[in-house]
mmCIF file of C-alpha atoms and ligand atoms in Angstrom:
data_model
loop_
_atom_site.group_PDB
_atom_site.id
_atom_site.type_symbol
_atom_site.label_atom_id
_atom_site.label_comp_id
_atom_site.label_asym_id
_atom_site.label_seq_id
_atom_site.Cartn_x
_atom_site.Cartn_y
_atom_site.Cartn_z
ATOM 1 C CA UNK M 35 -18.970 -39.381 -66.280
ATOM 2 C CA UNK M 36 -18.752 -41.903 -64.134
ATOM 3 C CA UNK M 37 -21.882 -43.748 -62.398
ATOM 4 C CA UNK M 38 -20.938 -44.894 -58.769
ATOM 5 C CA UNK M 39 -17.367 -44.337 -57.580
ATOM 6 C CA UNK M 40 -15.304 -47.461 -57.075
ATOM 7 C CA UNK M 41 -11.864 -47.866 -55.816
ATOM 8 C CA UNK M 42 -11.439 -48.990 -59.544
ATOM 9 C CA UNK M 43 -12.395 -46.054 -61.141
ATOM 10 C CA UNK M 44 -9.662 -44.405 -59.084
ATOM 11 C CA UNK M 45 -7.164 -46.466 -60.748
ATOM 12 C CA UNK M 46 -8.994 -45.995 -64.157
ATOM 13 C CA UNK M 47 -9.433 -41.874 -63.560
ATOM 14 C CA UNK M 48 -4.743 -41.923 -63.164
ATOM 15 C CA UNK M 49 -4.317 -44.044 -66.319
ATOM 16 C CA UNK M 50 -6.262 -41.714 -68.627
ATOM 17 C CA UNK M 51 -5.147 -38.450 -66.458
ATOM 18 C CA UNK M 52 -8.325 -37.416 -65.128
ATOM 19 C CA UNK M 53 -7.603 -35.130 -61.518
ATOM 20 C CA UNK M 54 -9.373 -36.810 -58.486
ATOM 21 C CA UNK M 55 -11.270 -34.817 -56.068
ATOM 22 C CA UNK M 56 -11.829 -35.358 -52.470
ATOM 23 C CA UNK M 57 -13.424 -33.376 -49.560
ATOM 24 C CA UNK M 58 -14.600 -34.315 -46.427
ATOM 25 C CA UNK M 59 -17.791 -34.227 -45.096
ATOM 26 C CA UNK M 60 -19.302 -35.468 -41.231
ATOM 27 C CA UNK M 61 -22.795 -35.331 -41.687
ATOM 28 C CA UNK M 62 -25.656 -35.655 -44.072
ATOM 29 C CA UNK M 63 -26.305 -32.339 -45.133
ATOM 30 C CA UNK M 64 -23.343 -31.114 -45.861
ATOM 31 C CA UNK M 65 -22.272 -34.388 -47.974
ATOM 32 C CA UNK M 66 -25.517 -34.276 -50.163
ATOM 33 C CA UNK M 67 -24.335 -31.096 -51.301
ATOM 34 C CA UNK M 68 -20.784 -32.346 -52.038
ATOM 35 C CA UNK M 69 -22.043 -35.313 -53.139
ATOM 36 C CA UNK M 70 -24.085 -33.582 -55.511
ATOM 37 C CA UNK M 71 -21.241 -31.037 -56.788
ATOM 38 C CA UNK M 72 -20.000 -34.212 -58.453
ATOM 39 C CA UNK M 73 -17.164 -34.915 -56.139
ATOM 40 C CA UNK M 74 -15.439 -38.150 -56.528
ATOM 41 C CA UNK M 75 -14.416 -39.189 -53.268
ATOM 42 C CA UNK M 76 -15.921 -38.173 -49.663
ATOM 43 C CA UNK M 77 -13.712 -38.494 -46.659
ATOM 44 C CA UNK M 78 -15.271 -38.805 -43.793
ATOM 45 C CA UNK M 79 -11.885 -37.406 -42.301
ATOM 46 C CA UNK M 80 -10.838 -37.849 -38.314
ATOM 47 C CA UNK M 81 -10.320 -34.376 -38.611
ATOM 48 C CA UNK M 82 -13.895 -34.006 -37.308
ATOM 49 C CA UNK M 83 -12.151 -34.048 -33.852
ATOM 50 C CA UNK M 84 -10.775 -30.685 -34.521
ATOM 51 C CA UNK M 85 -13.787 -28.990 -36.939
ATOM 52 C CA UNK M 86 -16.954 -30.710 -35.584
ATOM 53 C CA UNK M 87 -16.015 -31.285 -31.818
ATOM 54 C CA UNK M 88 -12.977 -28.619 -30.915
ATOM 55 C CA UNK M 89 -10.811 -30.506 -29.833
ATOM 56 C CA UNK M 90 -6.821 -29.362 -30.571
ATOM 57 C CA UNK M 91 -5.823 -32.420 -32.007
ATOM 58 C CA UNK M 92 -7.522 -35.785 -33.783
ATOM 59 C CA UNK M 93 -5.985 -37.659 -31.357
ATOM 60 C CA UNK M 94 -9.118 -37.957 -28.706
ATOM 61 C CA UNK M 95 -12.003 -38.914 -31.429
ATOM 62 C CA UNK M 96 -13.457 -42.538 -30.978
ATOM 63 C CA UNK M 97 -14.060 -45.255 -33.419
ATOM 64 C CA UNK M 98 -18.286 -44.923 -32.006
ATOM 65 C CA UNK M 99 -17.923 -41.057 -32.765
ATOM 66 C CA UNK M 100 -16.231 -42.126 -36.664
ATOM 67 C CA UNK M 101 -18.893 -44.644 -37.272
ATOM 68 C CA UNK M 102 -21.624 -41.860 -36.132
ATOM 69 C CA UNK M 103 -20.382 -39.390 -38.743
ATOM 70 C CA UNK M 104 -19.848 -42.185 -41.642
ATOM 71 C CA UNK M 105 -23.468 -43.327 -40.663
ATOM 72 C CA UNK M 106 -24.773 -39.633 -41.178
ATOM 73 C CA UNK M 107 -22.925 -39.336 -44.221
ATOM 74 C CA UNK M 108 -23.101 -42.862 -46.121
ATOM 75 C CA UNK M 109 -27.295 -41.797 -46.370
ATOM 76 C CA UNK M 110 -26.678 -38.253 -48.062
ATOM 77 C CA UNK M 111 -24.489 -39.981 -50.651
ATOM 78 C CA UNK M 112 -25.836 -41.254 -54.015
ATOM 79 C CA UNK M 113 -22.430 -40.789 -56.320
ATOM 80 C CA UNK M 114 -19.186 -41.081 -54.566
ATOM 81 C CA UNK M 115 -16.854 -43.560 -53.213
ATOM 82 C CA UNK M 116 -16.869 -43.118 -49.128
ATOM 83 C CA UNK M 117 -13.293 -43.290 -47.108
ATOM 84 C CA UNK M 118 -13.586 -43.381 -43.579
ATOM 85 C CA UNK M 119 -10.208 -42.365 -40.971
ATOM 86 C CA UNK M 120 -9.869 -45.484 -38.406
ATOM 87 C CA UNK M 121 -9.082 -43.177 -35.461
ATOM 88 C CA UNK M 122 -6.391 -43.026 -33.343
ATOM 89 C CA UNK M 123 -6.115 -45.772 -30.940
ATOM 90 C CA UNK M 124 -8.367 -48.138 -33.216
ATOM 91 C CA UNK M 125 -5.582 -49.790 -35.387
ATOM 92 C CA UNK M 126 -1.985 -49.292 -33.712
ATOM 93 C CA UNK M 127 -1.982 -52.187 -31.308
ATOM 94 C CA UNK M 128 -2.344 -54.766 -32.939
ATOM 95 C CA UNK M 129 -3.468 -56.440 -36.279
ATOM 96 C CA UNK M 130 -6.586 -58.095 -35.310
ATOM 97 C CA UNK M 131 -7.993 -55.104 -33.500
ATOM 98 C CA UNK M 132 -7.164 -53.065 -36.322
ATOM 99 C CA UNK M 133 -9.501 -55.849 -38.751
ATOM 100 C CA UNK M 134 -12.513 -55.556 -35.550
ATOM 101 C CA UNK M 135 -12.101 -51.670 -35.747
ATOM 102 C CA UNK M 136 -12.140 -51.823 -39.683
ATOM 103 C CA UNK M 137 -15.239 -54.228 -39.662
ATOM 104 C CA UNK M 138 -17.236 -52.050 -37.535
ATOM 105 C CA UNK M 139 -16.986 -49.098 -39.876
ATOM 106 C CA UNK M 140 -18.056 -51.166 -42.962
ATOM 107 C CA UNK M 141 -20.852 -52.822 -41.121
ATOM 108 C CA UNK M 142 -22.449 -50.072 -38.962
ATOM 109 C CA UNK M 143 -21.813 -47.293 -41.187
ATOM 110 C CA UNK M 144 -22.198 -48.690 -44.489
ATOM 111 C CA UNK M 145 -19.205 -46.906 -45.587
ATOM 112 C CA UNK M 146 -16.398 -48.381 -48.746
ATOM 113 C CA UNK M 147 -13.494 -48.046 -47.263
ATOM 114 C CA UNK M 148 -10.814 -47.121 -44.600
ATOM 115 C CA UNK M 149 -8.059 -44.913 -44.176
ATOM 116 C CA UNK M 150 -5.100 -45.553 -42.439
ATOM 117 C CA UNK M 151 -1.818 -43.641 -41.373
ATOM 118 C CA UNK M 152 1.950 -44.539 -41.796
ATOM 119 C CA UNK M 153 3.638 -47.296 -43.837
ATOM 120 C CA UNK M 154 5.510 -50.386 -43.014
ATOM 121 C CA UNK M 155 5.091 -49.736 -38.900
ATOM 122 C CA UNK M 156 1.171 -50.650 -39.908
ATOM 123 C CA UNK M 157 1.651 -53.473 -42.596
ATOM 124 C CA UNK M 158 0.781 -56.445 -40.885
ATOM 125 C CA UNK M 159 -2.969 -54.591 -40.116
ATOM 126 C CA UNK M 160 -3.394 -53.297 -43.457
ATOM 127 C CA UNK M 161 -2.891 -56.741 -44.479
ATOM 128 C CA UNK M 162 -5.493 -58.030 -42.538
ATOM 129 C CA UNK M 163 -7.647 -55.755 -43.615
ATOM 130 C CA UNK M 164 -7.058 -56.042 -47.113
ATOM 131 C CA UNK M 165 -7.300 -59.715 -46.943
ATOM 132 C CA UNK M 166 -10.800 -59.375 -44.994
ATOM 133 C CA UNK M 167 -12.090 -58.039 -48.627
ATOM 134 C CA UNK M 168 -11.969 -54.255 -47.289
ATOM 135 C CA UNK M 169 -10.286 -51.727 -49.102
ATOM 136 C CA UNK M 170 -7.644 -49.317 -47.224
ATOM 137 C CA UNK M 171 -6.270 -46.030 -48.605
ATOM 138 C CA UNK M 172 -3.134 -44.818 -46.806
ATOM 139 C CA UNK M 173 -2.191 -41.814 -45.760
ATOM 140 C CA UNK M 174 1.775 -40.266 -45.607
ATOM 141 C CA UNK M 175 3.524 -37.243 -44.560
ATOM 142 C CA UNK M 176 2.211 -35.295 -42.062
ATOM 143 C CA UNK M 177 0.230 -37.824 -40.175
ATOM 144 C CA UNK M 178 -1.781 -35.916 -37.753
ATOM 145 C CA UNK M 179 -2.438 -39.113 -35.421
ATOM 146 C CA UNK M 180 1.148 -38.360 -34.572
ATOM 147 C CA UNK M 181 1.349 -35.416 -33.532
ATOM 148 C CA UNK M 182 3.123 -35.612 -29.882
ATOM 149 C CA UNK M 183 5.743 -37.369 -31.756
ATOM 150 C CA UNK M 184 6.654 -34.608 -33.815
ATOM 151 C CA UNK M 185 5.765 -31.491 -32.359
ATOM 152 C CA UNK M 186 5.172 -29.608 -34.899
ATOM 153 C CA UNK M 187 2.904 -29.470 -37.856
ATOM 154 C CA UNK M 188 5.809 -28.521 -40.475
ATOM 155 C CA UNK M 189 6.272 -29.565 -43.927
ATOM 156 C CA UNK M 190 7.563 -33.206 -43.571
ATOM 157 C CA UNK M 191 10.531 -35.571 -45.522
ATOM 158 C CA UNK M 192 12.833 -32.336 -45.979
ATOM 159 C CA UNK M 193 15.573 -34.132 -45.167
ATOM 160 C CA UNK M 194 16.933 -37.046 -47.691
ATOM 161 C CA UNK M 195 16.464 -39.859 -45.475
ATOM 162 C CA UNK M 196 12.685 -38.645 -44.896
ATOM 163 C CA UNK M 197 12.248 -38.743 -48.251
ATOM 164 C CA UNK M 198 13.951 -41.832 -49.063
ATOM 165 C CA UNK M 199 11.353 -43.912 -46.285
ATOM 166 C CA UNK M 200 8.325 -41.794 -47.947
ATOM 167 C CA UNK M 201 8.846 -43.208 -51.256
ATOM 168 C CA UNK M 202 9.840 -46.993 -49.663
ATOM 169 C CA UNK M 203 6.563 -46.567 -47.696
ATOM 170 C CA UNK M 204 4.052 -45.497 -50.844
ATOM 171 C CA UNK M 205 5.715 -48.261 -52.890
ATOM 172 C CA UNK M 206 5.430 -50.945 -49.957
ATOM 173 C CA UNK M 207 1.508 -49.819 -49.811
ATOM 174 C CA UNK M 208 1.328 -50.635 -53.191
ATOM 175 C CA UNK M 209 2.678 -53.868 -52.480
ATOM 176 C CA UNK M 210 0.397 -54.221 -49.778
ATOM 177 C CA UNK M 211 -2.704 -53.788 -52.032
ATOM 178 C CA UNK M 212 -3.841 -50.139 -50.941
ATOM 179 C CA UNK M 213 -5.745 -48.374 -53.641
ATOM 180 C CA UNK M 214 -4.815 -45.355 -53.328
ATOM 181 C CA UNK M 215 -2.719 -43.154 -50.707
ATOM 182 C CA UNK M 216 -2.686 -39.687 -49.341
ATOM 183 C CA UNK M 217 0.036 -37.327 -49.129
ATOM 184 C CA UNK M 218 0.269 -34.630 -46.843
ATOM 185 C CA UNK M 219 2.389 -31.442 -46.545
ATOM 186 C CA UNK M 220 5.815 -32.898 -48.750
ATOM 187 C CA UNK M 221 7.731 -30.685 -50.797
ATOM 188 C CA UNK M 222 6.432 -30.716 -54.409
ATOM 189 C CA UNK M 223 9.599 -31.864 -55.928
ATOM 190 C CA UNK M 224 9.499 -35.152 -53.484
ATOM 191 C CA UNK M 225 5.783 -35.581 -55.076
ATOM 192 C CA UNK M 226 6.716 -35.663 -58.161
ATOM 193 C CA UNK M 227 9.630 -38.600 -57.249
ATOM 194 C CA UNK M 228 6.860 -40.638 -55.366
ATOM 195 C CA UNK M 229 5.019 -40.741 -58.610
ATOM 196 C CA UNK M 230 7.379 -41.951 -60.930
ATOM 197 C CA UNK M 231 7.839 -44.776 -58.526
ATOM 198 C CA UNK M 232 4.996 -46.039 -58.097
ATOM 199 C CA UNK M 233 1.003 -46.595 -60.117
ATOM 200 C CA UNK M 234 -0.702 -46.002 -56.253
ATOM 201 C CA UNK M 235 -3.485 -42.785 -57.388
ATOM 202 C CA UNK M 236 -1.993 -40.238 -55.692
ATOM 203 C CA UNK M 237 -3.997 -37.508 -53.307
ATOM 204 C CA UNK M 238 -2.209 -34.944 -52.012
ATOM 205 C CA UNK M 239 -2.753 -32.143 -49.027
ATOM 206 C CA UNK M 240 -0.135 -29.471 -49.253
ATOM 207 C CA UNK M 241 1.821 -31.654 -51.842
ATOM 208 C CA UNK M 242 1.950 -29.699 -54.740
ATOM 209 C CA UNK M 243 0.337 -30.711 -58.574
ATOM 210 C CA UNK M 244 2.339 -34.007 -58.585
ATOM 211 C CA UNK M 245 -0.226 -35.921 -57.711
ATOM 212 C CA UNK M 246 -3.355 -37.341 -59.124
ATOM 213 C CA UNK M 247 -5.991 -35.827 -57.102
ATOM 214 C CA UNK M 248 -6.690 -33.208 -53.573
ATOM 215 C CA UNK M 249 -8.042 -33.130 -50.694
ATOM 216 C CA UNK M 250 -8.860 -30.317 -48.577
ATOM 217 C CA UNK M 251 -11.059 -30.428 -45.216
ATOM 218 C CA UNK M 252 -14.549 -28.567 -46.740
ATOM 219 C CA UNK M 253 -14.763 -26.759 -43.202
ATOM 220 C CA UNK M 254 -11.912 -25.112 -44.457
ATOM 221 C CA UNK M 255 -12.551 -24.452 -48.213
ATOM 222 C CA UNK M 256 -15.824 -22.739 -47.079
ATOM 223 C CA UNK M 257 -14.073 -20.558 -45.001
ATOM 224 C CA UNK M 258 -15.578 -21.554 -41.888
ATOM 225 C CA UNK M 259 -12.604 -22.082 -40.269
ATOM 226 C CA UNK M 260 -10.697 -19.050 -39.711
ATOM 227 C CA UNK M 261 -8.010 -19.598 -37.380
ATOM 228 C CA UNK M 262 -5.996 -22.281 -39.668
ATOM 229 C CA UNK M 263 -3.649 -20.899 -42.628
ATOM 230 C CA UNK M 264 -1.198 -22.674 -43.602
ATOM 231 C CA UNK M 265 0.237 -22.155 -47.376
ATOM 232 C CA UNK M 266 -1.750 -25.011 -49.491
ATOM 233 C CA UNK M 267 -5.554 -23.705 -48.182
ATOM 234 C CA UNK M 268 -7.141 -22.266 -50.571
ATOM 235 C CA UNK M 269 -10.587 -20.687 -49.904
ATOM 236 C CA UNK M 270 -13.802 -20.831 -51.941
ATOM 237 C CA UNK M 271 -15.939 -19.006 -49.839
ATOM 238 C CA UNK M 272 -15.977 -16.797 -46.246
ATOM 239 C CA UNK M 273 -19.183 -18.377 -45.131
ATOM 240 C CA UNK M 274 -18.243 -17.864 -41.159
ATOM 241 C CA UNK M 275 -18.740 -14.209 -42.191
ATOM 242 C CA UNK M 276 -21.755 -15.007 -44.146
ATOM 243 C CA UNK M 277 -23.594 -17.149 -41.700
ATOM 244 C CA UNK M 278 -22.171 -14.701 -38.587
ATOM 245 C CA UNK M 279 -24.204 -12.098 -40.458
ATOM 246 C CA UNK M 280 -27.301 -13.675 -41.183
ATOM 247 C CA UNK M 281 -27.877 -15.001 -37.658
ATOM 248 C CA UNK M 282 -26.907 -11.065 -36.778
ATOM 249 C CA UNK M 283 -29.739 -10.446 -38.938
ATOM 250 C CA UNK M 284 -32.087 -12.380 -37.296
ATOM 251 C CA UNK M 285 -30.915 -11.474 -33.976
ATOM 252 C CA UNK M 286 -31.990 -7.853 -34.830
ATOM 253 C CA UNK M 287 -35.499 -8.839 -36.487
ATOM 254 C CA UNK M 288 -36.275 -11.305 -33.494
ATOM 255 C CA UNK M 289 -34.970 -8.360 -30.984
ATOM 256 C CA UNK M 290 -37.372 -5.370 -32.853
ATOM 257 C CA UNK M 291 -40.192 -7.565 -33.640
ATOM 258 C CA UNK M 292 -40.037 -7.725 -37.032
ATOM 259 C CA UNK M 293 -39.541 -11.718 -37.275
ATOM 260 C CA UNK M 294 -42.060 -13.448 -37.377
ATOM 261 C CA UNK M 295 -44.081 -11.075 -39.494
ATOM 262 C CA UNK M 296 -47.953 -11.546 -40.644
ATOM 263 C CA UNK M 297 -46.969 -13.712 -43.313
ATOM 264 C CA UNK M 298 -45.111 -15.882 -41.664
ATOM 265 C CA UNK M 299 -47.586 -16.834 -38.846
ATOM 266 C CA UNK M 300 -50.812 -19.445 -38.658
HETATM 267 O O1 LIG U 191 -8.646 -36.248 -41.398
HETATM 268 C C1 LIG U 191 -8.519 -35.435 -42.599
HETATM 269 O O2 LIG U 191 -9.481 -34.498 -42.568
HETATM 270 C C2 LIG U 191 -7.490 -36.015 -43.486
HETATM 271 C C3 LIG U 191 -7.440 -34.964 -44.871
HETATM 272 C C4 LIG U 191 -6.621 -33.669 -44.211
HETATM 273 C C5 LIG U 191 -6.602 -35.953 -45.730
HETATM 274 O O3 LIG U 191 -7.113 -37.085 -43.032
#
């Protein structure tokens, strides 16, 4: 059992063949539960834009909003490594702005690392952030912040040239000094090829089992979200129905004067 998970721990786990578990969290209460369940990495994902703020994409969420979520999560966590997404617009324009955004996340939330979507096109920004002492996790394959460029959330890198580019980008991230990368929604055979070409810990979501770990969005795993049904998603609960029925019972009890009862009064 590892005490506090660091970026080095992930490399240690990879070299021992121990799989890395990663889940999102966006608030104190869930982060406490996720951490106590011994998750290795908590991602304060920009998927908060979808599951918390109700936006259609991850594009609108702001740096201030990410910092708000991240600081709530950090207060709850004793063991896991806390990684925070740099949101769209906070790092794409130039490396100095990227560094400024990453510094704000680290200083204002107390998180341990940032995650950025993209490969060689954001190389200068990755460089600057890592040189400032901030660990960076990459994110390749389906990169939701570029949804308007691609137009769909379909499986990525199915074509030969895209697969080649993804392998190159993974090696690029490793050379730059990233400590791990997410691979999202790519063919399992491609993950296998990537893992042969790099020592970077690879954390998959819809990327099969030839990777070093798995990540899911907490609200999907718990079955709070019903509308999102990709093949890669395994729901461990149907919390949507459970919560709804608890609330319906409460509503009935209030209407029928069953709540509060004698023992629930002062
Ligand atoms: O924002 C997020 O939740 C993510 C995961 C899907 C990897 O980036």
